[in-house]
Tab-separated table of C-alpha atoms and ligand atoms in Angstrom:
chain	number	residue	atom	x	y	z
A	1	MET	CA	78.528	61.721	222.852
A	2	ASP	CA	80.664	64.768	223.094
A	3	ALA	CA	79.347	67.922	224.745
A	4	GLY	CA	78.113	70.643	222.439
A	5	GLU	CA	77.036	68.255	219.737
A	6	GLY	CA	73.402	68.851	220.702
A	7	LEU	CA	73.726	72.309	219.266
A	8	LEU	CA	74.199	70.900	215.804
A	9	VAL	CA	71.493	68.275	215.748
A	10	ARG	CA	68.762	67.855	218.298
A	11	ARG	CA	68.589	64.821	220.511
A	12	ILE	CA	66.423	61.956	219.385
A	13	ARG	CA	63.808	60.223	221.535
A	14	GLU	CA	63.693	56.770	219.982
A	15	GLY	CA	66.273	55.300	217.680
A	16	THR	CA	69.944	54.743	216.987
A	17	VAL	CA	72.921	57.042	217.198
A	18	ILE	CA	76.042	55.814	215.459
A	19	ASP	CA	78.856	57.766	217.037
A	20	HIS	CA	82.635	57.971	216.563
A	21	VAL	CA	82.283	57.340	212.847
A	22	GLU	CA	85.484	57.975	210.946
A	23	PRO	CA	85.176	61.428	209.307
A	24	GLY	CA	83.540	61.203	205.908
A	25	LYS	CA	82.250	57.655	206.367
A	26	SER	CA	78.739	58.552	207.525
A	27	PHE	CA	77.294	58.590	204.031
A	28	VAL	CA	79.018	55.322	203.168
A	29	ILE	CA	77.334	53.775	206.198
A	30	LEU	CA	73.946	55.146	205.213
A	31	LYS	CA	74.440	53.881	201.702
A	32	VAL	CA	75.401	50.388	202.815
A	33	LEU	CA	72.498	50.233	205.221
A	34	GLY	CA	70.214	51.188	202.353
A	35	PHE	CA	68.962	54.387	203.999
A	36	LEU	CA	70.105	56.659	201.202
A	37	ASP	CA	67.995	54.834	198.667
A	38	GLU	CA	65.017	54.116	200.891
A	39	PRO	CA	64.776	56.346	203.927
A	40	GLY	CA	61.116	55.376	204.353
A	41	GLU	CA	59.486	57.165	207.253
A	42	ARG	CA	62.727	57.486	209.162
A	43	ARG	CA	64.206	60.840	210.017
A	44	ILE	CA	67.950	60.722	209.555
A	45	SER	CA	70.458	63.370	210.531
A	46	VAL	CA	74.144	63.369	209.877
A	47	VAL	CA	76.930	65.432	211.354
A	48	VAL	CA	80.126	65.444	209.341
A	49	ASN	CA	83.403	66.486	210.958
A	50	ALA	CA	82.103	67.097	214.460
A	51	GLU	CA	84.742	67.842	217.062
A	52	SER	CA	85.792	64.866	219.131
A	53	ARG	CA	88.179	64.690	222.071
A	54	LYS	CA	89.032	61.103	221.241
A	55	MET	CA	89.332	61.310	217.475
A	56	GLY	CA	89.850	64.977	216.641
A	57	ARG	CA	87.092	64.840	214.063
A	58	LYS	CA	84.244	62.388	213.691
A	59	ASP	CA	80.904	61.861	211.995
A	60	ILE	CA	77.656	61.128	213.803
A	61	VAL	CA	74.612	59.439	212.294
A	62	LYS	CA	71.223	59.603	213.992
A	63	ILE	CA	68.365	57.473	212.799
A	64	GLU	CA	65.062	58.203	214.483
A	65	GLY	CA	62.546	55.441	214.922
A	66	TYR	CA	64.927	52.679	213.939
A	67	PHE	CA	66.951	50.257	216.051
A	68	ILE	CA	69.945	48.910	214.265
A	69	GLY	CA	70.352	45.120	214.167
A	70	GLU	CA	73.410	42.981	214.802
A	71	GLU	CA	74.075	42.325	211.125
A	72	GLU	CA	73.876	46.012	210.308
A	73	GLU	CA	76.252	46.803	213.141
A	74	GLY	CA	78.701	44.421	211.534
A	75	ILE	CA	78.501	46.393	208.313
A	76	VAL	CA	79.159	49.612	210.224
A	77	ALA	CA	82.226	47.924	211.738
A	78	VAL	CA	83.585	47.036	208.332
A	79	VAL	CA	83.303	50.639	207.149
A	80	SER	CA	84.316	52.356	210.387
A	81	PRO	CA	85.822	49.938	212.915
A	82	ARG	CA	85.931	52.392	215.837
A	83	ALA	CA	82.293	53.419	215.683
A	84	THR	CA	79.961	53.028	218.661
A	85	VAL	CA	76.260	52.342	218.548
A	86	ASN	CA	73.901	53.982	221.020
A	87	ILE	CA	70.352	52.771	221.360
A	88	VAL	CA	68.064	55.562	222.552
A	89	ARG	CA	64.690	54.917	224.170
A	90	SER	CA	62.489	57.619	225.695
A	91	GLY	CA	65.261	60.122	225.143
A	92	ARG	CA	67.877	58.121	227.097
A	93	VAL	CA	70.792	56.040	225.904
A	94	VAL	CA	69.854	52.568	227.148
A	95	GLU	CA	72.630	50.672	225.410
A	96	LYS	CA	76.058	51.632	224.163
A	97	ARG	CA	78.286	49.198	222.342
A	98	ARG	CA	81.389	49.130	220.219
A	99	VAL	CA	80.779	47.590	216.838
A	100	ARG	CA	82.553	44.362	215.969
A	101	PRO	CA	83.495	43.265	212.466
A	102	PRO	CA	81.538	40.158	211.411
A	103	ARG	CA	83.394	36.912	210.696
A	104	ARG	CA	82.003	36.813	207.208
A	105	VAL	CA	80.354	39.358	204.976
A	106	ILE	CA	78.280	38.022	202.146
A	107	GLY	CA	77.195	40.009	199.116
A	108	ILE	CA	78.018	43.517	200.320
A	109	ILE	CA	81.677	44.025	199.495
A	110	SER	CA	82.783	43.093	196.017
A	111	CYS	CA	86.212	41.598	195.442
A	112	PRO	CA	88.801	44.028	194.028
A	113	ASN	CA	90.358	41.298	191.867
A	114	PRO	CA	88.936	41.536	188.310
A	115	THR	CA	89.688	37.846	187.620
A	116	CYS	CA	87.928	36.553	190.712
A	117	ILE	CA	85.042	34.175	189.999
A	118	SER	CA	82.836	36.354	192.194
A	119	ARG	CA	83.266	39.137	189.612
A	120	LYS	CA	82.466	37.003	186.587
A	121	GLU	CA	79.398	38.037	184.645
A	122	ARG	CA	76.364	35.779	184.389
A	123	GLU	CA	77.444	33.552	187.283
A	124	PRO	CA	75.041	33.128	190.196
A	125	VAL	CA	77.644	33.878	192.836
A	126	GLU	CA	77.835	36.354	195.717
A	127	PRO	CA	81.116	37.786	196.952
A	128	VAL	CA	82.181	36.356	200.303
A	129	MET	CA	84.639	38.110	202.591
A	130	LEU	CA	86.170	36.264	205.522
A	131	LEU	CA	87.634	38.068	208.511
A	132	VAL	CA	91.362	37.391	208.899
A	133	ASP	CA	92.381	40.188	211.245
A	134	GLU	CA	89.967	41.852	213.637
A	135	GLU	CA	92.198	44.892	214.085
A	136	GLY	CA	91.922	46.876	210.936
A	137	PRO	CA	89.783	44.963	210.070
A	138	VAL	CA	91.226	42.889	207.236
A	139	TYR	CA	89.109	40.559	205.125
A	140	ARG	CA	90.098	37.889	202.628
A	141	CYS	CA	88.016	37.003	199.584
A	142	GLY	CA	86.599	33.528	200.141
A	143	TYR	CA	87.132	32.697	196.470
A	144	CYS	CA	90.423	34.229	195.383
A	145	GLY	CA	92.137	35.107	198.666
A	146	THR	CA	92.651	38.802	197.856
A	147	LEU	CA	92.924	40.921	201.009
A	148	VAL	CA	90.508	43.778	201.608
A	149	ARG	CA	91.174	46.456	204.223
A	150	ALA	CA	88.722	48.883	205.825
A	151	SER	CA	90.155	51.685	203.688
A	152	ASP	CA	89.307	49.736	200.504
A	153	VAL	CA	85.719	49.100	201.547
A	154	PRO	CA	83.983	52.362	200.481
A	155	ARG	CA	84.936	51.885	196.836
A	156	LEU	CA	84.000	48.191	196.925
A	157	ILE	CA	80.509	48.552	198.321
A	158	ARG	CA	77.978	46.932	196.043
A	159	VAL	CA	74.863	48.891	195.333
B	1	MET	CA	80.407	18.128	196.565
B	2	LEU	CA	81.852	20.314	199.236
B	3	VAL	CA	83.355	19.040	202.417
B	4	GLU	CA	83.972	21.619	205.113
B	5	THR	CA	87.732	21.923	205.450
B	6	GLY	CA	88.767	24.676	207.803
B	7	ASN	CA	88.547	28.224	206.590
B	8	SER	CA	89.110	27.631	202.931
B	9	SER	CA	85.572	26.415	202.283
B	10	PRO	CA	83.033	28.551	204.096
B	11	SER	CA	80.115	26.439	205.283
B	12	HIS	CA	77.452	28.842	204.099
B	13	LEU	CA	78.632	28.143	200.574
B	14	PHE	CA	77.331	24.644	200.837
B	15	THR	CA	74.702	24.178	198.205
B	16	PRO	CA	72.283	21.395	199.024
B	17	ASP	CA	71.961	19.300	195.936
B	18	LEU	CA	68.607	17.938	194.980
B	19	LEU	CA	70.186	14.851	193.555
B	20	THR	CA	71.906	13.763	196.769
B	21	GLY	CA	71.109	10.180	197.504
B	22	VAL	CA	70.147	9.282	193.969
B	23	THR	CA	73.490	7.835	193.010
B	24	CYS	CA	74.738	5.012	195.155
B	25	ARG	CA	78.340	3.972	195.142
B	26	VAL	CA	79.365	0.791	196.840
B	27	ALA	CA	83.078	0.877	196.112
B	28	VAL	CA	85.486	0.020	198.893
B	29	PRO	CA	87.898	2.810	199.888
B	30	VAL	CA	91.527	2.282	198.963
B	31	PRO	CA	93.438	1.238	202.117
B	32	GLY	CA	95.474	4.127	203.495
B	33	LEU	CA	93.516	6.660	201.465
B	34	GLU	CA	90.228	6.602	203.377
B	35	ALA	CA	90.663	10.281	204.270
B	36	PHE	CA	90.520	11.202	200.573
B	37	ARG	CA	87.273	9.513	199.686
B	38	GLY	CA	84.790	11.830	198.019
B	39	ARG	CA	86.855	14.889	198.813
B	40	ASP	CA	87.267	18.058	196.821
B	41	VAL	CA	90.823	19.186	196.162
B	42	ILE	CA	90.757	22.979	196.080
B	43	SER	CA	93.903	24.119	197.887
B	44	ILE	CA	96.964	22.318	199.195
B	45	LEU	CA	96.041	23.780	202.591
B	46	ASP	CA	92.954	21.562	202.636
B	47	PHE	CA	95.344	18.712	203.474
B	48	THR	CA	97.205	17.882	206.648
B	49	ARG	CA	100.683	16.497	206.808
B	50	SER	CA	99.303	13.087	207.588
B	51	ASP	CA	96.937	13.269	204.581
B	52	LEU	CA	99.905	14.059	202.348
B	53	GLU	CA	102.059	11.337	203.861
B	54	SER	CA	99.434	8.689	203.245
B	55	LEU	CA	99.039	9.977	199.705
B	56	PHE	CA	102.787	9.675	199.136
B	57	GLU	CA	102.847	6.132	200.512
B	58	ALA	CA	100.076	5.187	198.131
B	59	ALA	CA	101.995	6.833	195.277
B	60	ASP	CA	105.024	4.686	196.150
B	61	SER	CA	103.066	1.491	195.584
B	62	VAL	CA	100.999	2.706	192.686
B	63	ASP	CA	101.648	-0.436	190.636
B	64	LYS	CA	99.452	-2.309	193.071
B	65	LEU	CA	96.674	0.150	192.301
B	66	THR	CA	97.048	-0.366	188.568
B	67	SER	CA	96.307	-4.072	188.878
B	68	GLN	CA	93.174	-3.391	190.954
B	69	ALA	CA	91.793	-0.900	188.384
B	70	PRO	CA	89.944	1.086	191.053
B	71	LEU	CA	88.482	3.498	188.498
B	72	LYS	CA	86.923	0.821	186.331
B	73	GLY	CA	83.522	2.068	185.205
B	74	LYS	CA	84.252	5.581	186.371
B	75	ILE	CA	84.391	8.697	184.217
B	76	VAL	CA	86.504	11.693	185.128
B	77	ALA	CA	85.720	14.969	183.350
B	78	LEU	CA	88.811	16.996	182.484
B	79	ALA	CA	87.564	20.524	181.926
B	80	PHE	CA	90.474	22.697	180.862
B	81	PHE	CA	89.251	26.186	180.095
B	82	GLU	CA	92.820	27.395	179.965
B	83	PRO	CA	95.352	25.934	177.542
B	84	SER	CA	97.198	23.050	179.093
B	85	THR	CA	98.946	20.038	177.761
B	86	ARG	CA	101.059	18.697	180.583
B	87	THR	CA	98.577	18.735	183.413
B	88	ARG	CA	95.733	17.466	181.271
B	89	LEU	CA	97.775	14.605	179.831
B	90	SER	CA	99.091	13.729	183.256
B	91	PHE	CA	95.543	13.459	184.612
B	92	GLU	CA	94.407	11.577	181.536
B	93	SER	CA	97.202	9.087	181.889
B	94	ALA	CA	96.466	8.679	185.612
B	95	VAL	CA	92.770	7.987	185.006
B	96	LYS	CA	93.449	5.494	182.212
B	97	ARG	CA	96.099	3.620	184.150
B	98	LEU	CA	93.560	3.158	186.920
B	99	GLY	CA	91.067	1.641	184.488
B	100	GLY	CA	88.837	4.697	184.236
B	101	ASP	CA	87.683	6.804	181.349
B	102	THR	CA	87.943	10.509	180.645
B	103	LEU	CA	85.661	13.119	179.198
B	104	VAL	CA	87.857	15.899	177.927
B	105	VAL	CA	86.683	19.449	177.458
B	106	SER	CA	89.538	21.583	176.220
B	107	GLY	CA	90.707	23.785	173.383
B	108	GLU	CA	87.896	24.617	170.949
B	109	ASP	CA	85.258	22.765	172.990
B	110	ALA	CA	86.118	24.738	176.082
B	111	ILE	CA	85.968	28.008	174.194
B	112	SER	CA	82.584	27.275	172.668
B	113	VAL	CA	81.198	26.056	175.973
B	114	ALA	CA	82.542	29.146	177.680
B	115	LYS	CA	80.864	31.363	175.082
B	116	GLY	CA	77.538	29.653	175.064
B	117	GLU	CA	76.652	29.292	178.706
B	118	ASN	CA	77.813	30.261	182.116
B	119	LEU	CA	80.218	28.198	184.133
B	120	ALA	CA	77.627	27.123	186.675
B	121	ASP	CA	75.544	25.424	183.975
B	122	THR	CA	78.610	23.835	182.412
B	123	VAL	CA	79.629	22.402	185.768
B	124	ARG	CA	76.116	20.996	186.273
B	125	MET	CA	76.335	19.304	182.899
B	126	LEU	CA	79.759	17.810	183.598
B	127	ASP	CA	78.552	16.725	187.011
B	128	SER	CA	75.751	14.724	185.495
B	129	TYR	CA	78.047	13.034	182.952
B	130	SER	CA	80.935	12.102	185.224
B	131	ASP	CA	82.052	10.867	188.651
B	132	ALA	CA	84.634	13.577	189.287
B	133	ILE	CA	85.591	16.857	187.674
B	134	VAL	CA	89.090	18.194	187.193
B	135	ILE	CA	88.847	21.861	186.302
B	136	ARG	CA	91.300	24.509	185.164
B	137	HIS	CA	90.285	28.092	184.537
B	138	ARG	CA	91.925	31.494	184.361
B	139	TYR	CA	89.589	32.930	187.011
B	140	GLU	CA	90.624	32.566	190.648
B	141	GLY	CA	88.129	30.687	192.786
B	142	VAL	CA	86.595	28.628	189.969
B	143	ALA	CA	87.359	25.270	191.573
B	144	LEU	CA	85.727	26.247	194.863
B	145	TYR	CA	82.757	27.617	192.955
B	146	ALA	CA	82.471	24.403	190.935
B	147	ALA	CA	82.685	22.363	194.147
B	148	GLU	CA	79.729	24.277	195.563
B	149	ILE	CA	77.683	23.432	192.484
B	150	ALA	CA	78.733	19.873	191.707
B	151	GLU	CA	77.704	16.816	193.650
B	152	SER	CA	80.774	14.925	192.491
B	153	PRO	CA	84.224	15.709	193.867
B	154	VAL	CA	86.041	18.576	192.169
B	155	VAL	CA	89.799	18.673	191.703
B	156	ASN	CA	91.442	22.015	191.083
B	157	GLY	CA	93.686	21.739	188.028
B	158	GLY	CA	94.749	25.376	188.472
B	159	ASP	CA	92.610	28.465	189.090
B	160	GLY	CA	94.199	31.645	187.759
B	161	ARG	CA	97.161	32.687	189.804
B	162	GLN	CA	95.796	31.118	192.976
B	163	HIS	CA	96.034	27.364	193.538
B	164	HIS	CA	97.442	24.297	191.854
B	165	PRO	CA	97.200	21.724	194.618
B	166	THR	CA	98.025	18.573	192.643
B	167	GLN	CA	101.198	20.231	191.380
B	168	ALA	CA	102.195	21.016	194.964
B	169	MET	CA	101.500	17.400	195.915
B	170	LEU	CA	103.760	16.061	193.212
B	171	ASP	CA	106.438	18.658	193.980
B	172	LEU	CA	106.526	17.615	197.628
B	173	TYR	CA	106.443	13.965	196.617
B	174	THR	CA	109.417	14.505	194.321
B	175	ILE	CA	111.420	16.068	197.144
B	176	ARG	CA	110.462	13.249	199.464
B	177	THR	CA	111.486	10.701	196.833
B	178	LEU	CA	114.834	12.306	196.034
B	179	LYS	CA	115.807	13.702	199.451
B	180	GLY	CA	114.029	11.312	201.818
B	181	GLY	CA	111.709	14.021	203.146
B	182	VAL	CA	111.130	17.750	203.387
B	183	ASP	CA	111.976	18.319	207.057
B	184	GLY	CA	115.253	20.057	207.767
B	185	LEU	CA	115.913	21.079	204.155
B	186	VAL	CA	116.815	24.541	202.948
B	187	VAL	CA	114.490	25.268	200.033
B	188	GLY	CA	114.730	28.134	197.539
B	189	VAL	CA	111.726	29.111	195.424
B	190	LEU	CA	112.835	31.221	192.481
B	191	GLY	CA	110.846	33.152	189.911
B	192	ASP	CA	107.380	34.522	189.544
B	193	LEU	CA	106.055	34.097	193.057
B	194	ARG	CA	103.309	36.643	192.506
B	195	TYR	CA	101.355	35.364	189.525
B	196	GLY	CA	102.505	31.749	189.477
B	197	ARG	CA	100.036	29.370	191.084
B	198	ALA	CA	102.508	26.488	191.144
B	199	ALA	CA	104.948	28.571	193.181
B	200	SER	CA	102.269	29.779	195.629
B	201	SER	CA	100.876	26.295	196.117
B	202	PHE	CA	104.341	24.822	196.604
B	203	ILE	CA	105.219	27.461	199.195
B	204	LEU	CA	101.949	26.872	201.041
B	205	GLY	CA	102.542	23.120	200.821
B	206	LEU	CA	105.915	23.548	202.520
B	207	THR	CA	104.089	24.836	205.608
B	208	ARG	CA	102.746	21.332	206.131
B	209	PHE	CA	106.336	20.169	206.772
B	210	LYS	CA	109.294	21.529	208.677
B	211	PRO	CA	111.929	22.773	206.250
B	212	ALA	CA	114.902	24.429	208.001
B	213	LYS	CA	114.451	27.559	205.913
B	214	VAL	CA	112.668	28.785	202.802
B	215	TYR	CA	114.137	31.475	200.567
B	216	LEU	CA	111.583	33.303	198.448
B	217	ILE	CA	113.681	34.533	195.535
B	218	SER	CA	112.239	36.930	192.966
B	219	PRO	CA	112.631	40.304	191.302
B	220	PRO	CA	110.702	42.843	193.451
B	221	PRO	CA	107.628	43.086	191.147
B	222	LEU	CA	107.161	39.299	191.395
B	223	ARG	CA	107.283	38.927	195.180
B	224	VAL	CA	104.855	36.622	196.980
B	225	ARG	CA	101.385	38.159	197.373
B	226	GLU	CA	100.540	39.543	200.769
B	227	GLU	CA	97.720	37.080	201.433
B	228	VAL	CA	100.146	34.199	200.928
B	229	LEU	CA	102.741	35.821	203.203
B	230	MET	CA	100.033	36.294	205.802
B	231	GLN	CA	99.355	32.572	205.731
B	232	LEU	CA	103.063	31.790	206.020
B	233	ASP	CA	103.318	34.079	209.051
B	234	LYS	CA	100.441	32.253	210.691
B	235	THR	CA	102.198	28.897	210.373
B	236	GLY	CA	105.563	30.113	211.656
B	237	LEU	CA	107.473	28.868	208.596
B	238	GLY	CA	110.976	30.366	208.604
B	239	TYR	CA	111.335	32.289	205.348
B	240	GLU	CA	113.294	35.164	203.894
B	241	GLU	CA	112.662	37.203	200.741
B	242	VAL	CA	115.733	37.764	198.561
B	243	GLU	CA	116.318	38.994	195.016
B	244	ASP	CA	119.232	36.955	193.652
B	245	TYR	CA	119.503	33.199	193.940
B	246	ARG	CA	123.284	33.179	193.668
B	247	GLY	CA	123.676	34.697	197.122
B	248	VAL	CA	121.866	31.844	198.850
B	249	LEU	CA	122.782	29.063	196.436
B	250	PRO	CA	125.457	27.402	198.647
B	251	GLU	CA	122.839	26.801	201.374
B	252	LEU	CA	120.167	25.208	199.209
B	253	ASP	CA	119.124	21.558	199.193
B	254	VAL	CA	116.275	22.198	196.770
B	255	LEU	CA	115.807	24.975	194.218
B	256	TYR	CA	112.302	25.296	192.783
B	257	VAL	CA	112.297	27.422	189.636
B	258	THR	CA	109.259	28.868	187.869
B	259	ARG	CA	108.748	30.857	184.691
B	260	ILE	CA	107.336	34.364	184.566
B	261	GLN	CA	103.569	34.115	184.039
B	262	ARG	CA	103.467	36.556	181.156
B	263	GLU	CA	99.756	35.988	180.515
B	264	ARG	CA	98.806	37.044	184.047
B	265	ILE	CA	100.867	40.217	184.333
B	266	PRO	CA	98.392	43.075	183.875
B	267	ASP	CA	100.915	45.515	182.379
B	268	PRO	CA	102.792	44.264	179.266
B	269	GLY	CA	105.528	46.851	179.862
B	270	GLU	CA	106.153	45.237	183.228
B	271	TYR	CA	106.851	41.904	181.570
B	272	GLU	CA	109.321	43.476	179.163
B	273	ARG	CA	111.197	45.006	182.094
B	274	ILE	CA	111.513	41.796	184.102
B	275	LYS	CA	111.775	39.082	181.468
B	276	GLY	CA	115.062	37.259	181.562
B	277	SER	CA	115.871	38.758	184.972
B	278	TYR	CA	116.914	35.388	186.389
B	279	ARG	CA	118.445	32.311	184.867
B	280	VAL	CA	119.931	29.198	186.404
B	281	THR	CA	123.016	28.049	184.534
B	282	LEU	CA	125.440	25.219	185.075
B	283	ARG	CA	128.258	27.742	185.359
B	284	ASP	CA	126.571	29.405	188.350
B	285	LEU	CA	125.939	26.061	189.989
B	286	HIS	CA	129.417	24.732	189.425
B	287	GLY	CA	131.494	24.726	192.595
B	288	ARG	CA	128.895	26.707	194.558
B	289	ALA	CA	125.868	24.454	194.826
B	290	LYS	CA	125.764	21.564	197.287
B	291	PRO	CA	126.503	18.323	195.446
B	292	GLY	CA	123.074	17.000	196.444
B	293	LEU	CA	121.136	20.059	195.246
B	294	LYS	CA	118.013	19.164	193.311
B	295	ILE	CA	116.412	21.607	190.896
B	296	LEU	CA	112.672	21.381	190.321
B	297	HIS	CA	110.467	23.177	187.817
B	298	PRO	CA	106.741	22.668	187.175
B	299	LEU	CA	107.408	23.026	183.398
B	300	PRO	CA	107.080	24.245	180.745
B	301	ARG	CA	110.167	26.404	181.014
B	302	VAL	CA	111.076	29.409	178.918
B	303	ASP	CA	114.686	30.353	179.629
B	304	GLU	CA	114.888	30.176	183.445
B	305	ILE	CA	117.019	27.052	183.388
B	306	SER	CA	119.672	26.720	180.734
B	307	PHE	CA	119.765	23.443	178.811
B	308	ASP	CA	123.206	22.570	180.148
B	309	VAL	CA	121.596	21.831	183.530
B	310	ASP	CA	119.481	19.056	181.970
B	311	ASN	CA	122.238	16.491	181.982
B	312	SER	CA	123.668	17.461	185.352
B	313	PRO	CA	122.987	15.628	188.628
B	314	TYR	CA	121.053	18.700	189.803
B	315	GLN	CA	118.268	18.186	187.297
B	316	ALA	CA	115.081	16.861	188.902
B	317	TYR	CA	112.389	18.482	186.761
B	318	PHE	CA	112.014	15.623	184.341
B	319	ILE	CA	111.790	13.167	187.239
B	320	GLN	CA	109.222	15.466	188.819
B	321	ALA	CA	107.053	15.438	185.687
B	322	ARG	CA	107.191	11.639	185.576
B	323	LEU	CA	106.274	11.254	189.249
B	324	GLY	CA	103.262	13.491	188.691
B	325	VAL	CA	101.245	10.683	187.164
B	326	ARG	CA	101.790	8.464	190.227
B	327	VAL	CA	100.643	11.151	192.624
B	328	ARG	CA	97.554	11.918	190.557
B	329	MET	CA	96.804	8.207	190.363
B	330	ALA	CA	97.003	7.848	194.126
B	331	LEU	CA	94.866	10.933	194.594
B	332	LEU	CA	92.143	9.869	192.154
B	333	ALA	CA	92.120	6.333	193.543
B	334	GLY	CA	91.679	7.833	196.997
B	335	ILE	CA	88.860	10.135	195.940
B	336	LEU	CA	86.954	7.686	193.740
B	337	GLY	CA	88.137	4.283	194.910
C	401	ZN	ZN1	87.998	37.418	195.046
């Protein structure tokens, strides 16, 4: 984490810090992870447009009392491919990893093609996105083949 | 029925069917077509070169199949939720020549079925009444979806703008029949490469062979979709996108022409701007085309090929339509035999 960031939001003792989030994507991430709708007992803090040596600007998401799982990390990667995940225990970062886009994403990103079977009403079908290019990342709809890029994802998130 | 075939059919989509094991088929696979038995036909990319070559060999000797009536006692459902005459009749003829029977859902039936219940339930019904389902629908991905639901094999008869694998099979078979093979040929694909499923499937089918070069010829708004280009790039097929067929005409061994898919173009104004933007005429061909050039078209045509080409040695589209029945016979015999 960059120096000086502690001035904006205090350090957490136990939980997850999602760092190097593309500016403006922090709320998309929280939405996809379901924390906007159901924060539960968790204390969540968000910094939008923090200064970053690497990225110029970045967002930071801190979730106290919650350790993000592998599947959730994949979702973060789809929304913000350069993000890093820090696991904090007893006030120390015990693990730091770069997120990786999952090979397939089921049910979270809807297909942008209005005549895709996954968009048809009254059909018991979940959208399926298959990873075709890890850099980007770029996904392909498993049903109709339409390509979906990271920049398309925020508007395609299913709620 | 869904057989895992590379990346086109994700394994998690497999739906275990409660009825598995109830039906018991003891038919003997058709020699040379063992690889096709029980298979879904969703995309031309589900098939390897060797699959296609064995299919074409079987299509060559299809008369032998007719006498064996490998589909005797079998019912093939032809579910055409999008208007179609040619493809449906071609399948119907193929099934009947093989001794099988058809259950046709099309026109008014298809509309009322589509209104009354969802597709998943319709597919379940067809699955219980038949041994294989051929399905056409204006939504992309319907055939894959049906294959996840049905226990019986599903054949894609065209899903929206996406795939039309049996058309690609017969297109490649026609080229093989008339030119001795696909390898080494210079192939032009002209027309609506964006919304036309026959064109996309044909182009993807070419990647299973080694043509010398493929020209993708279209007005700019009808260029090949990026996901198709991405797949071409992966295979290393040598292709070039151009706008006018006359510039490359002298190089071509095969010219595949398609009509503009008016019904799939989202903006009607767009269609008005591009309609009639290309047309193959005998005058253009005369003195510039190779003498052995063969012109294919999945039909029906609008005005992309002028009638004066019909009686020229370049015309191969009527031959192509006729050969379609053979290829579909071989395919169905392979799947259900
Ligand atoms: Zn789709």
